[in-house]
CSV table of C-alpha atoms in Angstrom, one decimal:
chain,number,residue,atom,x,y,z
A,1283,TRP,CA,0.0,0.0,0.0
A,1284,ILE,CA,2.8,2.4,0.9
A,1285,THR,CA,4.7,1.4,-2.3
A,1286,PHE,CA,1.5,2.0,-4.4
A,1287,PHE,CA,0.6,5.3,-2.8
A,1288,PRO,CA,3.8,7.4,-2.4
A,1289,PRO,CA,4.0,9.6,0.7
A,1290,THR,CA,3.4,12.7,-1.3
A,1291,CYS,CA,0.0,11.4,-2.2
A,1292,CYS,CA,-1.1,10.3,1.3
A,1293,GLY,CA,-1.8,13.8,2.7
A,1294,PRO,CA,-5.3,15.0,3.6
A,1295,PHE,CA,-6.0,16.0,0.1
A,1296,GLY,CA,-4.9,12.7,-1.3
A,1297,TRP,CA,-7.0,10.8,1.1
A,1298,PHE,CA,-10.0,13.1,0.2
A,1299,CYS,CA,-9.5,12.1,-3.5
A,1300,ALA,CA,-9.3,8.5,-2.7
A,1301,GLY,CA,-12.4,8.7,-0.5
A,1302,VAL,CA,-14.4,10.5,-3.2
A,1303,THR,CA,-13.3,7.9,-5.7
A,1304,VAL,CA,-14.4,5.0,-3.5
A,1305,LEU,CA,-17.8,6.7,-2.7
A,1306,PHE,CA,-18.4,7.3,-6.4
A,1307,GLY,CA,-17.7,3.7,-7.2
A,1308,VAL,CA,-20.1,2.4,-4.5
A,1309,THR,CA,-22.8,4.7,-5.7
A,1310,LEU,CA,-22.5,3.5,-9.2
A,1311,LEU,CA,-22.6,-0.1,-8.1
A,1312,CYS,CA,-26.0,0.6,-6.5
A,1313,VAL,CA,-27.2,2.3,-9.7
A,1314,ALA,CA,-26.1,-0.8,-11.7
A,1315,LYS,CA,-28.0,-3.0,-9.3
A,1316,ARG,CA,-31.2,-1.0,-9.8
A,1317,SER,CA,-30.9,-1.0,-13.6
A,1318,PRO,CA,-29.8,-4.4,-14.9
A,1319,VAL,CA,-30.3,-3.3,-18.6
A,1320,GLU,CA,-27.6,-0.6,-18.3
A,1321,LYS,CA,-25.4,-2.6,-15.9
A,1322,ALA,CA,-22.7,-3.3,-18.5
A,1323,ASN,CA,-22.5,0.4,-19.5
A,1324,VAL,CA,-22.4,1.6,-15.9
A,1325,LEU,CA,-19.7,-0.9,-14.9
A,1326,VAL,CA,-17.5,0.0,-17.9
A,1327,TRP,CA,-18.0,3.7,-18.3
A,1328,ARG,CA,-18.4,4.7,-14.7
A,1329,LEU,CA,-16.0,2.3,-12.9
A,1330,LEU,CA,-13.3,3.1,-15.4
A,1331,PRO,CA,-13.0,6.7,-14.1
A,1332,VAL,CA,-13.0,5.3,-10.5
A,1333,LEU,CA,-10.0,3.0,-11.3
A,1334,LEU,CA,-8.3,5.8,-13.3
A,1335,GLY,CA,-8.8,8.2,-10.4
A,1336,LEU,CA,-7.1,5.9,-7.9
A,1337,LEU,CA,-4.3,5.3,-10.4
A,1338,CYS,CA,-3.8,9.1,-11.0
A,1339,VAL,CA,-3.8,9.9,-7.3
A,1340,ALA,CA,-1.1,7.2,-6.9
A,1341,THR,CA,1.1,8.3,-9.7
A,1342,LEU,CA,0.5,11.9,-10.4
A,1343,GLY,CA,-0.2,13.3,-7.0
A,1344,ALA,CA,-3.4,14.5,-5.3
A,1345,ALA,CA,-4.1,17.7,-7.3
A,1346,GLU,CA,-3.3,16.2,-10.7
A,1347,GLY,CA,-5.1,13.0,-9.9
A,1348,LEU,CA,-8.3,14.9,-8.9
A,1349,VAL,CA,-8.2,16.9,-12.2
A,1350,VAL,CA,-7.9,13.8,-14.4
A,1351,PHE,CA,-10.5,12.0,-12.3
A,1352,CYS,CA,-13.0,14.8,-12.7
A,1353,GLY,CA,-12.3,15.1,-16.4
A,1354,THR,CA,-12.9,11.4,-17.0
A,1355,CYS,CA,-16.1,11.5,-14.9
A,1356,LEU,CA,-17.5,14.3,-17.0
A,1357,ILE,CA,-16.7,12.4,-20.2
A,1358,SER,CA,-18.3,9.2,-19.0
A,1359,SER,CA,-21.3,11.0,-17.6
A,1360,ALA,CA,-21.9,12.7,-21.0
A,1361,TYR,CA,-21.6,9.3,-22.7
A,1362,LEU,CA,-23.9,7.5,-20.3
A,1363,GLY,CA,-26.4,10.4,-20.5
A,1364,SER,CA,-27.0,9.5,-24.1
A,1365,ARG,CA,-27.1,5.8,-23.3
A,1366,ALA,CA,-29.6,5.9,-20.4
A,1367,LEU,CA,-33.1,4.7,-21.5
A,1368,LEU,CA,-36.4,5.6,-20.1
A,1369,PRO,CA,-38.6,2.7,-18.9
A,1370,VAL,CA,-41.1,1.3,-21.4
A,1371,GLY,CA,-44.0,1.3,-19.0
A,1372,ASP,CA,-47.3,1.7,-20.9
A,1373,LYS,CA,-45.8,3.9,-23.7
A,1374,ALA,CA,-47.8,3.7,-27.0
A,1375,VAL,CA,-46.1,4.0,-30.4
A,1376,LEU,CA,-47.6,4.3,-33.9
A,1377,ILE,CA,-45.6,2.8,-36.7
A,1378,THR,CA,-46.4,3.3,-40.4
A,1379,GLY,CA,-45.5,0.8,-43.1
A,1380,SER,CA,-45.7,-2.3,-40.9
A,1381,ASP,CA,-46.6,-4.7,-43.7
A,1382,THR,CA,-42.9,-5.6,-44.3
A,1383,GLY,CA,-39.3,-4.6,-43.7
A,1384,PHE,CA,-38.3,-2.3,-40.8
A,1385,GLY,CA,-41.9,-1.4,-39.8
A,1386,HIS,CA,-42.9,-5.1,-39.6
A,1387,ALA,CA,-39.8,-6.1,-37.6
A,1388,LEU,CA,-40.1,-3.0,-35.4
A,1389,ALA,CA,-43.8,-3.7,-34.5
A,1390,LYS,CA,-42.8,-7.2,-33.3
A,1391,TYR,CA,-39.7,-5.9,-31.5
A,1392,LEU,CA,-41.5,-3.1,-29.6
A,1393,ASP,CA,-44.4,-5.4,-28.8
A,1394,SER,CA,-42.0,-7.9,-27.2
A,1395,LEU,CA,-40.6,-5.1,-25.0
A,1396,GLY,CA,-44.0,-4.2,-23.7
A,1397,PHE,CA,-45.0,-1.2,-25.8
A,1398,VAL,CA,-48.5,-0.6,-26.8
A,1399,VAL,CA,-48.1,-0.7,-30.6
A,1400,PHE,CA,-50.3,0.7,-33.4
A,1401,ALA,CA,-49.1,-1.0,-36.5
A,1402,GLY,CA,-50.2,1.0,-39.6
A,1403,VAL,CA,-50.4,-1.2,-42.7
A,1404,LEU,CA,-51.2,-0.5,-46.4
A,1405,HIS,CA,-53.2,-3.8,-46.6
A,1406,LYS,CA,-55.2,-4.6,-43.4
A,1407,ASP,CA,-55.9,-8.1,-44.7
A,1408,GLY,CA,-52.5,-8.7,-46.2
A,1409,PRO,CA,-50.0,-11.4,-45.0
A,1410,GLY,CA,-47.9,-8.9,-43.0
A,1411,ALA,CA,-50.9,-7.7,-41.0
A,1412,GLU,CA,-52.1,-11.3,-40.4
A,1413,GLU,CA,-48.7,-12.3,-39.1
A,1414,LEU,CA,-48.7,-9.4,-36.7
A,1415,ARG,CA,-52.1,-10.4,-35.3
A,1416,LYS,CA,-51.0,-14.0,-34.9
A,1417,THR,CA,-47.5,-13.5,-33.4
A,1418,CYS,CA,-47.9,-10.4,-31.3
A,1419,SER,CA,-49.7,-9.7,-28.0
A,1420,ARG,CA,-53.1,-8.2,-27.6
A,1421,ARG,CA,-51.5,-4.8,-26.9
A,1422,LEU,CA,-50.7,-4.5,-30.7
A,1423,SER,CA,-53.5,-3.1,-32.9
A,1424,VAL,CA,-53.4,-3.3,-36.7
A,1425,LEU,CA,-54.6,-0.1,-38.4
A,1426,GLN,CA,-55.5,0.4,-42.0
A,1427,LEU,CA,-53.2,3.3,-42.9
A,1428,ASP,CA,-52.3,4.4,-46.4
A,1429,ILE,CA,-50.3,7.5,-45.5
A,1430,THR,CA,-51.2,9.1,-48.9
A,1431,ASN,CA,-54.9,8.9,-48.0
A,1432,ALA,CA,-55.8,11.9,-45.7
A,1433,THR,CA,-59.1,10.2,-44.7
A,1434,GLN,CA,-57.3,7.0,-43.5
A,1435,VAL,CA,-54.8,9.1,-41.6
A,1436,LYS,CA,-57.6,11.0,-39.8
A,1437,GLU,CA,-59.4,7.7,-39.0
A,1438,ALA,CA,-56.2,6.3,-37.6
A,1439,TYR,CA,-55.8,9.4,-35.4
A,1440,LEU,CA,-59.3,9.0,-34.0
A,1441,LYS,CA,-58.8,5.3,-33.2
A,1442,VAL,CA,-55.4,5.9,-31.5
A,1443,SER,CA,-56.8,8.9,-29.5
A,1444,GLU,CA,-59.8,6.8,-28.4
A,1445,LYS,CA,-57.5,4.0,-27.2
A,1446,VAL,CA,-54.7,5.9,-25.5
A,1447,GLN,CA,-57.0,8.6,-23.9
A,1448,ASN,CA,-55.2,10.2,-21.0
A,1449,THR,CA,-52.1,8.0,-21.4
A,1450,GLY,CA,-51.2,9.8,-24.6
A,1451,LEU,CA,-49.2,8.7,-27.6
A,1452,TRP,CA,-45.5,8.5,-26.8
A,1453,GLY,CA,-44.0,8.0,-30.3
A,1454,VAL,CA,-44.7,8.1,-34.0
A,1455,VAL,CA,-42.3,6.3,-36.3
A,1456,ASN,CA,-42.7,7.4,-40.0
A,1457,ASN,CA,-41.3,4.3,-41.6
A,1458,ALA,CA,-43.5,3.8,-44.7
A,1459,GLY,CA,-41.6,4.4,-47.9
A,1460,ILE,CA,-41.0,3.3,-51.5
A,1461,LEU,CA,-37.8,3.0,-53.6
A,1462,GLY,CA,-39.1,3.3,-57.1
A,1463,PHE,CA,-37.3,2.1,-60.2
A,1464,PRO,CA,-33.5,2.5,-59.9
A,1465,ALA,CA,-32.7,4.4,-63.1
A,1466,GLY,CA,-30.9,7.6,-64.0
A,1467,GLY,CA,-32.7,10.9,-63.2
A,1468,GLU,CA,-33.1,11.7,-66.9
A,1469,LEU,CA,-34.8,8.4,-67.5
A,1470,LEU,CA,-37.3,8.3,-64.7
A,1471,PRO,CA,-40.8,9.5,-65.6
A,1472,MET,CA,-42.2,12.5,-63.6
A,1473,SER,CA,-44.8,10.2,-62.1
A,1474,MET,CA,-42.0,8.4,-60.3
A,1475,TYR,CA,-40.7,11.6,-58.8
A,1476,ARG,CA,-44.2,12.5,-57.7
A,1477,GLN,CA,-44.9,9.1,-56.2
A,1478,CYS,CA,-41.7,9.1,-54.2
A,1479,MET,CA,-42.4,12.6,-52.8
A,1480,GLU,CA,-46.1,11.6,-52.1
A,1481,VAL,CA,-45.2,8.6,-50.0
A,1482,ASN,CA,-41.7,9.3,-48.6
A,1483,PHE,CA,-42.2,13.0,-47.8
A,1484,PHE,CA,-45.8,14.3,-48.0
A,1485,GLY,CA,-47.2,11.1,-46.4
A,1486,ALA,CA,-44.8,11.4,-43.5
A,1487,VAL,CA,-45.6,15.1,-43.1
A,1488,GLU,CA,-49.3,14.4,-43.1
A,1489,VAL,CA,-48.9,11.7,-40.4
A,1490,SER,CA,-46.6,14.0,-38.3
A,1491,LYS,CA,-48.9,17.0,-38.4
A,1492,THR,CA,-52.0,14.9,-37.6
A,1493,PHE,CA,-50.5,13.1,-34.6
A,1494,LEU,CA,-48.3,16.0,-33.2
A,1495,PRO,CA,-51.1,17.2,-30.8
A,1496,LEU,CA,-50.8,13.8,-29.1
A,1497,LEU,CA,-47.0,13.9,-29.0
A,1498,ARG,CA,-47.0,17.4,-27.6
A,1499,LYS,CA,-49.3,16.3,-24.9
A,1500,SER,CA,-47.0,13.4,-23.9
A,1501,LYS,CA,-43.7,15.3,-24.7
A,1502,GLY,CA,-42.9,12.2,-26.8
A,1503,ARG,CA,-40.9,11.3,-29.8
A,1504,LEU,CA,-41.1,11.8,-33.6
A,1505,VAL,CA,-38.9,9.4,-35.5
A,1506,ASN,CA,-38.5,9.6,-39.3
A,1507,VAL,CA,-36.9,6.7,-41.1
A,1508,SER,CA,-35.0,8.4,-43.9
A,1509,SER,CA,-32.0,6.9,-45.8
A,1510,MET,CA,-28.3,7.3,-46.4
A,1511,ALA,CA,-29.5,8.4,-49.9
A,1512,GLY,CA,-31.3,11.3,-48.1
A,1513,GLY,CA,-27.9,12.8,-47.0
A,1514,ILE,CA,-25.6,12.1,-49.9
A,1515,PRO,CA,-26.1,11.8,-53.7
A,1516,LEU,CA,-26.2,8.2,-55.0
A,1517,PRO,CA,-26.5,7.1,-58.6
A,1518,ARG,CA,-30.0,5.8,-59.7
A,1519,CYS,CA,-31.6,7.4,-56.6
A,1520,ALA,CA,-32.7,10.8,-58.0
A,1521,ALA,CA,-36.4,10.4,-57.1
A,1522,TYR,CA,-35.9,8.4,-54.0
A,1523,GLY,CA,-32.9,10.4,-52.7
A,1524,ALA,CA,-34.7,13.7,-53.3
A,1525,SER,CA,-37.7,12.6,-51.3
A,1526,LYS,CA,-35.6,11.3,-48.4
A,1527,ALA,CA,-33.5,14.4,-48.4
A,1528,ALA,CA,-36.7,16.4,-48.0
A,1529,LEU,CA,-37.8,14.2,-45.1
A,1530,SER,CA,-34.4,14.6,-43.4
A,1531,MET,CA,-34.6,18.4,-43.7
A,1532,PHE,CA,-38.1,18.3,-42.3
A,1533,SER,CA,-36.9,16.2,-39.4
A,1534,GLY,CA,-34.1,18.7,-38.6
A,1535,VAL,CA,-36.4,21.7,-38.7
A,1536,MET,CA,-39.1,20.0,-36.6
A,1537,ARG,CA,-36.4,19.0,-34.1
A,1538,GLN,CA,-35.6,22.7,-33.6
A,1539,GLU,CA,-39.2,23.8,-33.5
A,1540,LEU,CA,-40.7,21.1,-31.3
A,1541,SER,CA,-38.0,21.3,-28.6
A,1542,LYS,CA,-39.9,24.0,-26.8
A,1543,TRP,CA,-42.8,21.5,-26.4
A,1544,GLY,CA,-40.5,18.9,-25.0
A,1545,VAL,CA,-40.9,16.7,-28.1
A,1546,LYS,CA,-37.7,15.1,-29.4
A,1547,VAL,CA,-37.2,14.4,-33.1
A,1548,ALA,CA,-34.8,12.0,-34.7
A,1549,ALA,CA,-34.0,11.0,-38.3
A,1550,ILE,CA,-32.7,7.4,-39.1
A,1551,HIS,CA,-30.3,7.2,-42.0
A,1552,PRO,CA,-29.8,3.4,-42.6
A,1553,SER,CA,-27.5,2.0,-45.2
A,1554,GLY,CA,-28.6,-1.0,-47.3
A,1555,PHE,CA,-30.8,-3.6,-45.6
A,1556,ARG,CA,-32.9,-6.4,-47.0
A,1557,THR,CA,-36.4,-5.0,-46.4
A,1558,GLY,CA,-38.1,-5.8,-49.6
A,1559,ILE,CA,-38.5,-2.1,-50.4
A,1560,GLN,CA,-37.4,-2.8,-54.0
A,1561,GLY,CA,-40.7,-4.7,-54.6
A,1562,THR,CA,-41.5,-7.7,-56.7
A,1563,SER,CA,-40.9,-8.6,-60.3
A,1564,ASN,CA,-44.4,-7.6,-61.3
A,1565,VAL,CA,-43.8,-4.1,-59.8
A,1566,TRP,CA,-40.5,-3.9,-61.7
A,1567,GLU,CA,-42.1,-4.8,-65.0
A,1568,LYS,CA,-44.8,-2.2,-64.5
A,1569,GLN,CA,-42.4,0.5,-63.6
A,1570,GLU,CA,-40.0,-0.4,-66.4
A,1571,LYS,CA,-42.9,-0.3,-68.9
A,1572,GLU,CA,-44.0,3.1,-67.7
A,1573,MET,CA,-40.4,4.4,-68.0
A,1574,MET,CA,-40.0,3.1,-71.5
A,1575,GLU,CA,-43.3,4.5,-72.7
A,1576,ASN,CA,-42.5,8.0,-71.4
A,1577,LEU,CA,-38.9,8.2,-72.9
A,1578,PRO,CA,-38.5,10.6,-75.8
A,1579,ALA,CA,-37.3,8.8,-79.0
A,1580,ASP,CA,-33.9,10.5,-79.1
A,1581,THR,CA,-33.2,9.7,-75.4
A,1582,ARG,CA,-34.2,6.1,-76.0
A,1583,GLN,CA,-31.9,5.9,-79.0
A,1584,ASP,CA,-28.9,7.5,-77.2
A,1585,TYR,CA,-29.1,5.2,-74.3
A,1586,GLY,CA,-29.9,2.0,-76.3
A,1587,GLU,CA,-32.3,-0.8,-75.6
A,1588,ASP,CA,-29.7,-3.1,-74.0
A,1589,TYR,CA,-28.8,-0.3,-71.5
A,1590,LEU,CA,-32.4,0.4,-70.6
A,1591,LEU,CA,-33.4,-3.2,-70.2
A,1592,GLY,CA,-30.3,-3.9,-68.1
A,1593,LEU,CA,-31.4,-1.4,-65.5
A,1594,LYS,CA,-33.6,-4.1,-63.9
A,1595,ASP,CA,-30.6,-6.2,-63.2
A,1596,TYR,CA,-29.5,-3.8,-60.6
A,1597,LEU,CA,-32.6,-4.7,-58.6
A,1598,LEU,CA,-31.7,-8.3,-58.8
A,1599,ARG,CA,-28.2,-7.6,-57.4
A,1600,MET,CA,-29.3,-5.3,-54.6
A,1601,PRO,CA,-29.9,-7.9,-52.0
A,1602,ALA,CA,-26.3,-9.2,-52.3
A,1603,TYR,CA,-25.1,-5.7,-51.1
A,1604,CYS,CA,-27.6,-5.4,-48.3
A,1605,GLU,CA,-27.6,-6.6,-44.7
A,1606,ALA,CA,-30.1,-9.3,-43.7
A,1607,ASP,CA,-29.9,-8.4,-40.0
A,1608,LEU,CA,-32.2,-5.5,-39.2
A,1609,SER,CA,-31.3,-5.2,-35.6
A,1610,PRO,CA,-29.0,-2.2,-36.0
A,1611,VAL,CA,-31.9,-0.1,-37.3
A,1612,LEU,CA,-34.3,-1.5,-34.6
A,1613,SER,CA,-31.8,-0.6,-31.9
A,1614,ALA,CA,-31.4,2.9,-33.3
A,1615,ILE,CA,-35.1,3.5,-33.4
A,1616,LEU,CA,-35.5,2.1,-29.9
A,1617,HIS,CA,-32.8,4.5,-28.7
A,1618,ALA,CA,-34.5,7.4,-30.4
A,1619,LEU,CA,-37.8,6.5,-28.7
A,1620,LEU,CA,-36.4,5.9,-25.1
A,1621,ALA,CA,-33.1,7.7,-24.7
A,1622,LYS,CA,-33.1,10.6,-22.3
A,1623,ARG,CA,-30.9,12.5,-24.8
A,1624,PRO,CA,-31.6,10.9,-28.2
A,1625,GLN,CA,-29.4,11.8,-31.2
A,1626,GLY,CA,-30.7,14.0,-33.9
A,1627,VAL,CA,-29.5,11.6,-36.6
A,1628,TYR,CA,-28.7,7.9,-36.5
A,1629,THR,CA,-26.6,6.1,-39.1
A,1630,PRO,CA,-27.1,2.3,-38.6
A,1631,GLY,CA,-25.6,-0.2,-41.0
A,1632,LYS,CA,-22.4,-0.7,-42.9
A,1633,GLY,CA,-21.2,2.3,-44.8
A,1634,ALA,CA,-23.9,4.6,-43.4
A,1635,TYR,CA,-21.3,6.7,-41.7
A,1636,MET,CA,-18.4,6.1,-44.1
A,1637,PHE,CA,-20.2,7.4,-47.3
A,1638,PRO,CA,-21.3,10.7,-45.7
A,1639,TRP,CA,-17.8,11.1,-44.2
A,1640,VAL,CA,-16.2,10.8,-47.7
A,1641,PHE,CA,-18.7,13.1,-49.2
A,1642,CYS,CA,-18.2,15.8,-46.5
A,1643,TYR,CA,-14.5,15.8,-46.0
A,1644,LEU,CA,-12.9,14.6,-49.2
A,1645,PRO,CA,-12.9,16.3,-52.7
A,1646,LEU,CA,-16.1,15.7,-54.7
A,1647,TRP,CA,-14.2,14.1,-57.6
A,1648,PHE,CA,-12.9,11.5,-55.2
A,1649,TYR,CA,-16.4,10.9,-53.8
A,1650,ASP,CA,-17.9,10.5,-57.3
A,1651,PHE,CA,-15.1,8.0,-58.2
A,1652,PHE,CA,-15.6,6.2,-54.8
A,1653,VAL,CA,-19.3,5.8,-55.2
A,1654,SER,CA,-19.1,4.6,-58.9
A,1655,LYS,CA,-16.8,1.8,-57.8
A,1656,MET,CA,-18.7,0.9,-54.7
A,1657,MET,CA,-22.1,0.8,-56.4
A,1658,ASN,CA,-20.9,-0.9,-59.6
A,1659,THR,CA,-22.4,1.7,-62.0
A,1660,GLU,CA,-20.2,0.6,-64.8
A,1661,SER,CA,-22.8,0.2,-67.6
A,1662,VAL,CA,-22.4,2.7,-70.4
A,1663,PRO,CA,-25.1,4.1,-72.8
A,1664,ARG,CA,-25.0,3.1,-76.5
A,1665,VAL,CA,-23.8,6.5,-77.8
A,1666,LEU,CA,-21.0,6.7,-75.3
A,1667,ARG,CA,-19.9,3.2,-76.1
A,1668,ALA,CA,-19.8,4.0,-79.8
A,1669,SER,CA,-17.9,7.2,-79.2
A,1670,GLU,CA,-15.3,5.3,-77.0
A,1671,ALA,CA,-14.9,2.6,-79.7
A,1672,LYS,CA,-14.3,5.3,-82.4
A,1673,SER,CA,-11.7,7.0,-80.3
A,1674,LYS,CA,-9.8,3.8,-79.8
A,1675,ASN,CA,-9.8,3.0,-83.5
A,1676,LEU,CA,-8.4,6.4,-84.2
């Protein structure tokens, strides 16, 4: 003991530092005992400063040790403040787009945690809705909710209000969305731009505005599921990316404006996950036909039939580049719903942070090159192929 704590550190001030450190550690052990869910975080991020404090007092001296100890305590407190979760209790959450994908998995996940879940679906009698009824508890209610239909949104609001009554609605998760046909911005028909904006942006705004009185009453959470494509430009995502960018901006503005009401707003920007958002082969054929019918003759000639018909192959390759495990997104949404200090933006999934970092901090020419290689956008229109071949012959 004498060897570990030199005589210079064993004065009154040194013993005070050691006493504060020990008291702090005992308090945190009690906190960990009361909160099993956060026990690992508490033990790692709060006991670490305790041990570091003792070490600093022993090696640096009392004054220096106390400074380092206080600094590490502040850092760990800030970290744990963002990690601490509120109890689920009887909190009620509305989720749009619960037929498949993130919404479907989230409805099951929140139900298993004890939430009162209102699962909005596009097809109330569809397979996704039926599975929710069969596998989830009686707390979960399936609601017919086409977010582009103002009447259905209003009816859903009345049903939710009637059920929650004085308890209030804690959260709204705007998850419903469509991808559209992945083609160049010049090739997409205007109807695809309008459809993406109608579902991905205007629908989410309609739901948010309708249910905000309930969220303001409970000082709850508004969570908007955007996309990595809503923060950075990605090839073949002109319509989808533009609509998600609008949703991300809406989320940021609402986060600022609703803070005075105690409502916290978060945007989720996932990378690629296998959610089925790309649709089925029947949907692809319909979208492809619509695109081909609306192309001007000269544009169709310049791009070439083989290039245009090959666009659908990208849809077939998409699942290979997407993650099957949806848990990172579910965890991010849960944190946004329950954290005492939720983040404004979450980026779950591989590449969801890397791509924006490259876009923000490196030259644009490098970002464009990086994205073209990562997304395999190597197909070339007919006119450009002919021009390249002619240049080589010369």
